[in-house]
């Protein structure tokens, strides 16, 4: 990367390969964000496993559990309300999270959202025993706190990550969420079996509490506020981003311009489409494997993890591919964003069509795994895209876009339930075909509307 003022090569001055993240403050921060995403994912998902043990009345009566812990007589409808409560809160505070990050700093809001959600997790056993309404209330507030966290990362990246590293850094951080998804299911099952469901929440709540203490001690808002960063790395980051010492976030945002911007609307639709497919698989795959493919519960649980393991592997690869194509000048940033996002949607569309058409169980699982894994490439496109349009509006844009995407997380499981009342193969084909249609729509709109050019309404004037 060159300094636009004097054409000299910019360097962070640190004589160590990039993989030694502990040598560079910006990479230390990215690693801590990845751990934060790991925590938010486990805090979000652990109830999905715990609720099985919490409502296993027959097992409690037979004395099979090791500790004597209360089970709850919640019907399927009540369980559905409990599990969906988180996403109502999560969708509610996305835009607010971006705005608060602009005002107070992304690191502060991300810490509050993740740490607060972790502390509340410690109180879930008490809330459940107090009454289902209290449990739902705690989950809504947890969702609200985590809703603040995701968009605040837009402000973090805008202050800490040079453009040449942006795609791989952001996708690496998101890997934390996938590792959390892979880890939380077997860990929660083991804890419930040997210690009781209450300790699921004590364990993951404690992990998040340790994380927030480390985050508060070692992470700062921006390079110019960080006493642990070297002078050369600070200059490298701030020069590459075009920021100055004590540069302030804007008090006002160009809301009308943002909400009527075709490139930004393309990001919102891409997020909705990808999350629809993601949550359809996340929520429905175990049931599909058991009822349609006739696997037992243990097999269904094991096979359900395969797609997310594949996505965790693909995510850092997608980030390096995006930055490689851009930094080598093979494609413009706009074309890279379109290539990885639309290319991923097309492969997902084909995989879903094939999976809906064949009868072989192994082939269907492979198609579903490929579809979910390709989501990693879509993430490295549209999720990074707000930083291209405007650094100083990235937080609020990520908040709005993730609010739209979160709606898919609310609607998709409900739609699957309505479309599959008998859990037949024909009904599940309709689910797959609907998802294919959304992928096609997302491909069309993102290809024609998306852009990585700094927008005329952007509050930051530096162009690189």
XYZ file of C-alpha atoms in Angstrom:
464
model
C 0.000 0.000 0.000
C 1.288 3.461 -0.882
C 0.892 6.805 0.837
C -1.185 8.892 -1.620
C 0.705 12.053 -0.672
C 4.279 11.025 -1.468
C 3.935 7.581 -3.102
C 6.135 5.859 -0.543
C 5.321 2.330 0.538
C 3.437 2.206 3.818
C 4.574 -0.307 6.431
C 3.680 -0.991 10.037
C 7.380 -1.340 10.874
C 6.939 -4.679 12.650
C 9.443 -7.361 11.636
C 7.213 -10.405 12.005
C 4.997 -12.409 9.630
C 1.301 -11.569 9.574
C 0.252 -14.832 11.224
C 1.995 -13.741 14.449
C -1.093 -11.769 15.471
C 0.260 -11.129 18.966
C 2.985 -8.907 17.471
C 0.472 -6.406 16.085
C -2.127 -4.544 18.113
C -4.696 -4.502 15.319
C -4.519 -8.278 15.023
C -4.737 -8.692 18.798
C -7.954 -6.690 18.638
C -9.302 -8.825 15.774
C -8.556 -11.990 17.768
C -10.441 -10.564 20.753
C -13.398 -9.666 18.512
C -13.405 -13.269 17.226
C -13.525 -14.499 20.837
C -16.353 -12.040 21.445
C -18.306 -13.486 18.511
C -17.595 -16.973 19.887
C -19.194 -15.928 23.175
C -22.212 -14.225 21.615
C -22.934 -17.318 19.537
C -22.726 -19.726 22.483
C -24.898 -17.423 24.605
C -27.466 -17.270 21.826
C -27.609 -20.991 21.012
C -27.074 -22.750 24.358
C -30.765 -22.569 25.271
C -31.622 -24.593 22.153
C -29.784 -27.548 23.711
C -30.610 -26.818 27.341
C -34.347 -26.653 26.712
C -34.336 -30.335 25.722
C -33.047 -31.247 29.189
C -35.176 -28.604 30.902
C -38.387 -30.144 29.542
C -37.437 -33.838 29.711
C -40.069 -34.757 32.310
C -39.955 -38.503 31.703
C -36.205 -38.644 32.110
C -36.438 -36.707 35.356
C -39.100 -39.056 36.697
C -37.047 -42.136 35.843
C -34.098 -40.814 37.809
C -31.650 -41.059 34.883
C -30.216 -37.625 35.465
C -27.244 -37.340 37.794
C -28.288 -34.246 39.778
C -31.887 -33.681 40.825
C -32.857 -30.598 38.861
C -36.343 -29.352 38.093
C -37.869 -30.040 34.673
C -40.541 -27.751 33.214
C -43.827 -28.823 31.689
C -43.613 -26.452 28.700
C -45.533 -27.425 25.583
C -44.104 -26.929 22.063
C -45.776 -23.546 21.660
C -44.283 -22.213 24.889
C -40.858 -23.526 23.927
C -41.175 -21.776 20.568
C -41.891 -18.450 22.262
C -38.919 -18.926 24.581
C -36.531 -19.739 21.727
C -37.700 -16.895 19.476
C -37.665 -14.255 22.243
C -33.962 -13.584 21.718
C -34.414 -12.557 18.078
C -37.106 -10.010 18.846
C -34.674 -8.161 21.069
C -31.812 -8.755 18.633
C -33.635 -7.132 15.713
C -34.820 -4.224 17.863
C -31.435 -2.660 18.711
C -29.374 -3.147 15.544
C -29.705 0.427 14.293
C -29.261 1.836 17.793
C -26.060 -0.198 18.174
C -24.507 1.402 15.106
C -25.465 4.884 16.242
C -24.159 4.369 19.795
C -20.904 3.010 18.372
C -20.483 6.186 16.327
C -21.063 8.296 19.417
C -19.166 6.391 22.134
C -16.894 4.004 20.226
C -17.400 0.545 18.784
C -15.168 -1.196 21.318
C -17.222 0.150 24.226
C -20.587 -0.873 22.756
C -19.321 -4.289 21.625
C -18.008 -4.915 25.142
C -21.275 -3.844 26.767
C -23.354 -5.998 24.414
C -21.290 -9.162 24.766
C -20.412 -8.802 28.437
C -23.930 -7.811 29.463
C -25.407 -10.776 27.612
C -22.946 -13.085 29.366
C -23.754 -11.766 32.828
C -27.499 -12.166 32.173
C -26.884 -15.792 31.150
C -25.830 -16.543 34.733
C -29.356 -15.580 35.865
C -31.272 -17.774 33.374
C -31.680 -20.746 35.787
C -33.177 -18.424 38.414
C -35.430 -16.746 35.819
C -36.672 -20.120 34.525
C -37.548 -21.315 38.013
C -39.278 -18.004 38.764
C -41.582 -18.230 35.756
C -41.603 -18.565 31.981
C -42.369 -14.856 31.597
C -39.158 -13.966 33.433
C -37.162 -16.310 31.216
C -38.624 -14.758 28.071
C -37.860 -11.272 29.425
C -34.229 -12.199 30.101
C -33.857 -13.616 26.592
C -35.346 -10.494 25.012
C -32.897 -8.291 26.928
C -30.037 -10.605 25.959
C -31.057 -10.192 22.326
C -31.175 -6.416 22.725
C -27.654 -6.370 24.167
C -26.248 -8.571 21.416
C -28.092 -6.456 18.869
C -25.918 -3.558 19.976
C -22.755 -5.586 19.478
C -22.754 -6.658 15.833
C -23.154 -3.235 14.167
C -20.602 -1.718 16.542
C -17.931 -3.811 14.834
C -18.381 -1.600 11.776
C -16.978 1.279 13.824
C -14.145 -0.960 15.077
C -13.086 -1.965 11.559
C -13.339 1.626 10.344
C -10.848 2.705 13.023
C -8.469 -0.239 13.134
C -8.294 -2.138 9.824
C -6.404 -0.881 6.738
C -8.289 -1.375 3.440
C -5.724 -3.884 2.131
C -6.469 -6.226 5.074
C -10.166 -5.578 5.432
C -11.797 -8.661 3.910
C -9.629 -11.321 5.543
C -9.663 -9.553 8.920
C -13.452 -9.233 9.035
C -14.059 -12.796 7.844
C -11.554 -14.153 10.388
C -13.458 -12.397 13.163
C -16.734 -13.954 11.993
C -15.102 -17.383 12.201
C -15.506 -17.052 15.958
C -19.279 -17.335 15.551
C -19.024 -20.542 13.564
C -16.586 -22.120 16.001
C -19.036 -21.179 18.746
C -21.849 -22.914 16.839
C -19.754 -26.062 16.427
C -18.637 -26.044 20.074
C -21.871 -25.192 21.855
C -23.902 -28.257 20.843
C -21.620 -31.063 22.113
C -20.422 -29.008 25.091
C -23.965 -28.222 26.224
C -25.020 -31.832 25.807
C -22.076 -33.046 27.878
C -22.714 -30.503 30.636
C -26.434 -31.290 30.785
C -25.764 -35.017 30.963
C -23.141 -34.904 33.714
C -23.911 -31.780 35.737
C -27.469 -30.667 34.889
C -28.910 -28.066 32.534
C -28.301 -25.159 34.928
C -24.548 -25.502 34.524
C -24.820 -24.882 30.780
C -25.659 -21.281 31.578
C -23.162 -20.993 34.428
C -20.361 -22.263 32.180
C -20.992 -20.064 29.141
C -21.904 -17.053 31.267
C -18.594 -17.410 33.110
C -16.637 -17.616 29.830
C -18.203 -14.378 28.637
C -17.515 -12.705 31.999
C -13.805 -13.565 31.736
C -13.785 -12.213 28.166
C -15.287 -8.851 29.133
C -12.677 -8.368 31.847
C -9.864 -8.991 29.345
C -11.567 -6.789 26.730
C -11.928 -3.885 29.174
C -8.301 -4.118 30.300
C -6.563 -4.475 26.947
C -8.717 -3.008 24.142
C -9.089 0.666 23.225
C -11.363 2.650 20.914
C -8.814 3.546 18.233
C -5.049 3.431 17.565
C -4.512 7.007 18.781
C -6.105 6.082 22.138
C -4.027 2.916 22.584
C -0.825 3.179 24.666
C 0.275 -0.379 23.791
C 0.502 0.154 20.032
C 3.831 1.021 18.390
C 4.157 4.426 16.789
C 4.881 2.932 13.362
C 1.819 0.669 13.436
C -0.372 3.559 14.584
C 0.853 5.764 11.746
C 0.412 2.910 9.267
C -3.217 2.310 10.265
C -4.244 5.953 10.466
C -2.505 6.955 7.242
C -4.039 4.069 5.301
C -7.490 5.007 6.602
C -6.997 8.761 6.195
C -7.832 9.456 9.846
C -6.269 11.965 12.191
C -5.533 12.176 15.895
C -8.746 12.619 17.917
C -10.866 12.384 14.770
C -14.497 12.548 15.906
C -17.467 10.553 14.694
C -20.249 12.537 12.995
C -23.122 13.859 15.106
C -25.573 13.392 12.227
C -25.941 10.767 9.541
C -27.290 11.182 5.964
C -30.246 8.925 6.725
C -32.286 9.637 3.584
C -29.291 9.105 1.331
C -28.382 5.854 3.080
C -31.908 4.434 2.969
C -32.361 5.327 -0.722
C -28.918 4.168 -1.830
C -29.123 1.269 -4.287
C -25.725 -0.171 -3.234
C -26.830 -0.164 0.398
C -30.252 -1.672 -0.400
C -28.409 -4.440 -2.270
C -26.433 -5.163 0.904
C -29.660 -5.358 2.939
C -31.295 -7.789 0.517
C -28.146 -9.930 0.307
C -28.090 -10.159 4.109
C -31.746 -11.172 4.245
C -31.270 -13.845 1.571
C -28.142 -15.345 3.140
C -29.624 -15.368 6.645
C -32.819 -16.984 5.336
C -30.846 -19.908 3.973
C -28.571 -20.033 7.028
C -31.362 -20.080 9.627
C -33.460 -22.478 7.551
C -30.609 -24.986 7.790
C -29.644 -24.118 11.376
C -33.179 -24.524 12.731
C -34.559 -27.193 10.399
C -31.704 -29.533 9.491
C -31.884 -31.835 12.568
C -35.628 -32.300 12.061
C -35.183 -32.877 8.321
C -32.493 -35.504 8.886
C -34.609 -37.335 11.453
C -38.039 -37.223 9.810
C -37.184 -37.350 6.088
C -33.855 -39.201 5.981
C -34.713 -41.399 9.000
C -31.532 -40.823 10.993
C -31.656 -41.249 14.748
C -31.264 -38.234 17.027
C -27.550 -38.730 17.646
C -26.805 -39.112 13.927
C -28.943 -36.090 13.107
C -27.044 -34.021 15.649
C -23.669 -35.116 14.306
C -24.554 -34.553 10.649
C -26.108 -31.170 11.474
C -22.662 -29.909 12.490
C -21.022 -30.762 9.145
C -22.238 -27.690 7.209
C -21.007 -25.298 9.895
C -17.615 -27.017 10.163
C -17.286 -26.582 6.390
C -18.256 -22.911 6.632
C -15.726 -22.304 9.416
C -13.006 -23.720 7.171
C -14.146 -21.738 4.132
C -14.493 -18.374 5.885
C -10.798 -17.440 6.329
C -10.102 -18.747 2.808
C -12.778 -16.465 1.375
C -11.234 -13.464 3.117
C -7.774 -14.122 1.700
C -9.192 -14.680 -1.785
C -11.024 -11.344 -1.690
C -8.013 -9.346 -0.498
C -5.669 -11.171 -2.909
C -7.785 -10.302 -5.948
C -8.056 -6.685 -4.832
C -4.471 -6.064 -3.721
C -2.998 -7.674 -6.851
C -5.198 -5.489 -9.028
C -6.842 -8.422 -10.803
C -10.310 -7.041 -10.138
C -11.763 -3.827 -8.788
C -13.158 -3.893 -5.242
C -16.680 -3.634 -6.667
C -16.156 -6.645 -8.914
C -14.638 -8.668 -6.075
C -17.660 -7.968 -3.863
C -20.004 -8.983 -6.693
C -17.972 -12.061 -7.608
C -17.881 -13.590 -4.125
C -21.462 -12.675 -3.180
C -23.243 -13.517 -6.438
C -20.973 -16.501 -7.061
C -21.844 -17.878 -3.630
C -25.569 -17.371 -4.206
C -25.411 -19.173 -7.575
C -23.585 -22.197 -6.105
C -26.026 -22.260 -3.165
C -28.944 -22.118 -5.598
C -27.588 -25.066 -7.600
C -26.794 -27.080 -4.457
C -30.306 -26.575 -3.108
C -31.877 -27.555 -6.439
C -29.814 -30.733 -6.630
C -30.459 -31.534 -2.966
C -34.202 -31.185 -3.497
C -34.138 -33.466 -6.549
C -32.008 -36.443 -5.509
C -33.013 -39.295 -3.222
C -29.599 -40.281 -1.845
C -29.183 -39.221 1.826
C -25.403 -38.794 1.581
C -25.818 -36.693 -1.549
C -28.421 -34.477 0.116
C -26.138 -33.871 3.122
C -23.258 -33.002 0.762
C -25.446 -30.503 -1.109
C -26.600 -28.853 2.115
C -23.012 -28.731 3.407
C -21.806 -27.104 0.176
C -24.625 -24.552 0.306
C -23.832 -23.481 3.869
C -20.066 -23.433 3.240
C -20.496 -21.098 0.268
C -22.158 -18.639 2.604
C -18.624 -17.863 3.809
C -17.849 -16.294 0.436
C -21.071 -14.295 0.500
C -20.112 -12.973 3.960
C -16.729 -11.826 2.624
C -18.636 -9.749 0.074
C -21.772 -8.059 1.338
C -20.828 -7.986 5.049
C -17.647 -6.020 4.302
C -19.347 -3.823 1.702
C -20.619 -1.075 4.082
C -16.996 -0.141 4.859
C -16.476 0.560 1.154
C -19.435 2.923 0.879
C -18.592 5.132 3.873
C -16.305 4.553 6.860
C -18.091 7.060 9.074
C -21.516 5.584 8.364
C -20.391 1.938 8.441
C -21.754 1.330 11.943
C -25.277 2.511 11.240
C -25.322 0.767 7.857
C -24.285 -2.527 9.419
C -26.965 -2.014 12.055
C -29.728 -1.441 9.511
C -28.570 -4.298 7.275
C -28.335 -6.757 10.158
C -31.779 -5.672 11.398
C -33.189 -6.635 7.991
C -31.223 -9.907 8.066
C -32.435 -10.680 11.605
C -36.017 -10.591 10.323
C -35.124 -13.634 8.233
C -34.037 -15.366 11.444
C -37.476 -14.701 12.922
C -39.563 -15.602 9.871
C -37.641 -18.533 8.378
C -38.199 -21.123 11.174
C -41.889 -20.186 11.333
C -42.239 -20.511 7.554
C -40.587 -23.933 7.638
C -43.074 -25.022 10.295
C -46.055 -23.929 8.190
C -44.653 -25.509 5.013
C -43.860 -28.874 6.626
C -46.871 -29.834 8.806
C -46.404 -33.524 7.951
C -42.600 -33.467 7.669
C -42.750 -35.168 4.271
C -40.052 -35.098 1.587
C -42.416 -33.255 -0.777
C -43.016 -30.506 1.782
C -39.276 -30.093 2.379
C -38.733 -29.740 -1.380
C -40.992 -26.681 -1.253
C -38.764 -25.255 1.508
C -35.692 -25.810 -0.679
C -37.357 -24.322 -3.772
C -38.410 -21.194 -1.878
C -34.826 -20.748 -0.707
C -33.600 -21.185 -4.287
C -35.946 -18.404 -5.407
C -34.547 -16.043 -2.788
C -30.959 -16.842 -3.820
C -31.894 -16.011 -7.424
C -33.420 -12.684 -6.374
C -30.378 -11.824 -4.265
C -28.020 -12.625 -7.139
C -29.920 -10.412 -9.587
C -30.227 -7.381 -7.300
C -26.687 -7.502 -5.906
C -25.138 -7.900 -9.356
C -26.874 -4.826 -10.774
C -27.011 -2.555 -7.704
C -23.945 -3.329 -5.590
C -20.900 -1.049 -5.560
C -17.727 -0.620 -3.540
C -17.177 2.999 -4.578
C -17.158 5.661 -1.881
C -20.628 7.188 -2.117
C -21.284 10.881 -2.822
C -23.213 11.161 0.449
C -20.341 9.703 2.508
C -19.274 11.929 5.400
C -15.639 10.910 4.986
C -14.005 12.547 2.016
C -10.811 10.497 1.774
C -10.748 8.219 -1.235
C -8.221 5.455 -1.642
